[in-house]
XYZ file of C-alpha atoms in Angstrom:
136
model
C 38.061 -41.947 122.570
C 40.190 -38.835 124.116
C 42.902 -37.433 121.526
C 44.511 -34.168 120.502
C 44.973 -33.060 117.188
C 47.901 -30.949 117.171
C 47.883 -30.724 113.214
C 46.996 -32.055 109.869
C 48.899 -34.738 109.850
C 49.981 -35.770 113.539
C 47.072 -36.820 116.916
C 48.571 -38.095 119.662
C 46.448 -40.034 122.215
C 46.157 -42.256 125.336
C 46.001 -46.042 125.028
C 44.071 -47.175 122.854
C 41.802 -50.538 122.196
C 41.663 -53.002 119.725
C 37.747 -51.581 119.111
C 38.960 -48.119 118.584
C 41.089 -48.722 115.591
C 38.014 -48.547 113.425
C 37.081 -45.525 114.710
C 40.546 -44.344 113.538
C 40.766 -45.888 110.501
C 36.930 -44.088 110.113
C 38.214 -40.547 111.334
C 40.793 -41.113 108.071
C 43.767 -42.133 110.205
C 46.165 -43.598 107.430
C 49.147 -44.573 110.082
C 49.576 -45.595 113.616
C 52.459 -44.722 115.624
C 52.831 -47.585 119.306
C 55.234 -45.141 121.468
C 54.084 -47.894 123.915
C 56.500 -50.376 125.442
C 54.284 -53.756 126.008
C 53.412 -54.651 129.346
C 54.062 -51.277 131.092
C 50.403 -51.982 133.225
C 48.595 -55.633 133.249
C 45.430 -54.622 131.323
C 46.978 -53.068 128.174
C 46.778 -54.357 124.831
C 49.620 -55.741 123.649
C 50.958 -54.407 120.499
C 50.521 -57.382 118.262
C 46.983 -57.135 119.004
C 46.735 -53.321 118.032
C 49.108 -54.463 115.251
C 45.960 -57.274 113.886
C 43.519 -54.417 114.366
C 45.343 -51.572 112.245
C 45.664 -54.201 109.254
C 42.396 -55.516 109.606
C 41.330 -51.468 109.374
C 43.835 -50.766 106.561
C 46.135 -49.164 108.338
C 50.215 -48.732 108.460
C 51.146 -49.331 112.030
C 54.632 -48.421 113.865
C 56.061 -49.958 117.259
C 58.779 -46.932 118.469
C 58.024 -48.109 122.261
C 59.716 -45.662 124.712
C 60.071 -46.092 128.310
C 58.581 -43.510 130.436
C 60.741 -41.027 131.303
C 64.255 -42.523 129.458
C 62.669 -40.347 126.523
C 65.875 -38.876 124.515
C 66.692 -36.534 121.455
C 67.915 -39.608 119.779
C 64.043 -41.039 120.204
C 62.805 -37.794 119.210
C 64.675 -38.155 115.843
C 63.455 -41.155 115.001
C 59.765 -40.060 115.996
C 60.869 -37.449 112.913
C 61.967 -40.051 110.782
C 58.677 -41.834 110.986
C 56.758 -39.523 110.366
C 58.146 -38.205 107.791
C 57.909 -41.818 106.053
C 54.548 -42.379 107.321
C 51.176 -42.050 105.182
C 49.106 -39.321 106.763
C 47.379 -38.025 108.798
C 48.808 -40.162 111.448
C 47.762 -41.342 115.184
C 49.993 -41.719 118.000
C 49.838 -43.302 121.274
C 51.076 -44.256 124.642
C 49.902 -44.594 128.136
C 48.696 -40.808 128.430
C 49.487 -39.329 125.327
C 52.613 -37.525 126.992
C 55.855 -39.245 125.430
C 54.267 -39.075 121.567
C 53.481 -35.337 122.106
C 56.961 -35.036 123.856
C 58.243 -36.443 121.313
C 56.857 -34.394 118.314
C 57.802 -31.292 120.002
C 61.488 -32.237 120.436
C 61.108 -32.900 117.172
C 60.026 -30.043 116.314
C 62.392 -28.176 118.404
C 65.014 -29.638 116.458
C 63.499 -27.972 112.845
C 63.831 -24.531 114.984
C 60.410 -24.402 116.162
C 59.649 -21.830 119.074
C 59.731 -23.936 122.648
C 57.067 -21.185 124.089
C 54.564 -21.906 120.944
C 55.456 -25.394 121.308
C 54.702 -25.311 125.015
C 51.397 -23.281 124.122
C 50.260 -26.101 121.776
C 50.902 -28.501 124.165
C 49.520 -27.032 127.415
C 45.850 -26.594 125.167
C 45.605 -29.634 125.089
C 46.219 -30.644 128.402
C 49.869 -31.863 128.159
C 53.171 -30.407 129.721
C 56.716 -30.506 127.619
C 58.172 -27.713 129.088
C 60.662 -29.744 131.113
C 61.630 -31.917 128.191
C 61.966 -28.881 126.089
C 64.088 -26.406 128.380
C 66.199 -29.680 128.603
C 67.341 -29.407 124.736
């Protein structure tokens, strides 16, 4: 399974599978963040079956499903909202990964974080916000 850790309490990641939510739930994952609209591609899980999986495991699981590239400040305040509700460390995911790390560094942005070290953080791990963020 391919994920970045950007902290202590937030990992965003690709799709996942019904198979790796014990491997989360192992790794000491306490929440799950879907940033995931169903049916984006044929062969994805749907959320109700990530949903069974995560309570199965013991997990908390959230559905904040964004469409790709209709990503918005409003989106990225709820993202904030969540997780600051949410029982950590927590595990988010989408098709690549890219709208739940978007959306943590908006979210960030908008607690005065610097958009270069958020950038940084971003780019290590293989992921580009800059456009989102000079966007603000």
């Amino acid at each position: 399974m391919n994920f970045a850790k950007l902290d202590d309490t937030l990992t965003v990641a690709p799709q996942i599978t019904t198979a790796e939510v014990a491997e989360i739930a192992a790794l000491g994952y306490k929440t799950i963040i879907c940033n995931r609209p169903d049916f984006e591609q044929a062969e994805q899980p749907e959320f109700k079956e990530i949903e069974a999986a995560a309570k199965q495991n013991g997990i908390e699981i959230v559905y904040q499903p964004i469409v790709g590239g209709k990503l918005g400040i409003k989106d990225a305040e709820e993202f904030l909202e969540i997780l600051r509700n949410a029982q950590k460390p927590v595990f988010a995911y989408c098709r690549t990964g890219t709208r739940c790390i978007t959306l943590w560094s908006l979210a960030e942005r908008s607690k005065g974080r610097d958009i270069n070290e958020l950038a940084s953080l971003a780019a290590s791990h293989g992921y580009d916000v800059s456009g989102a963020l000079a966007n603000l």
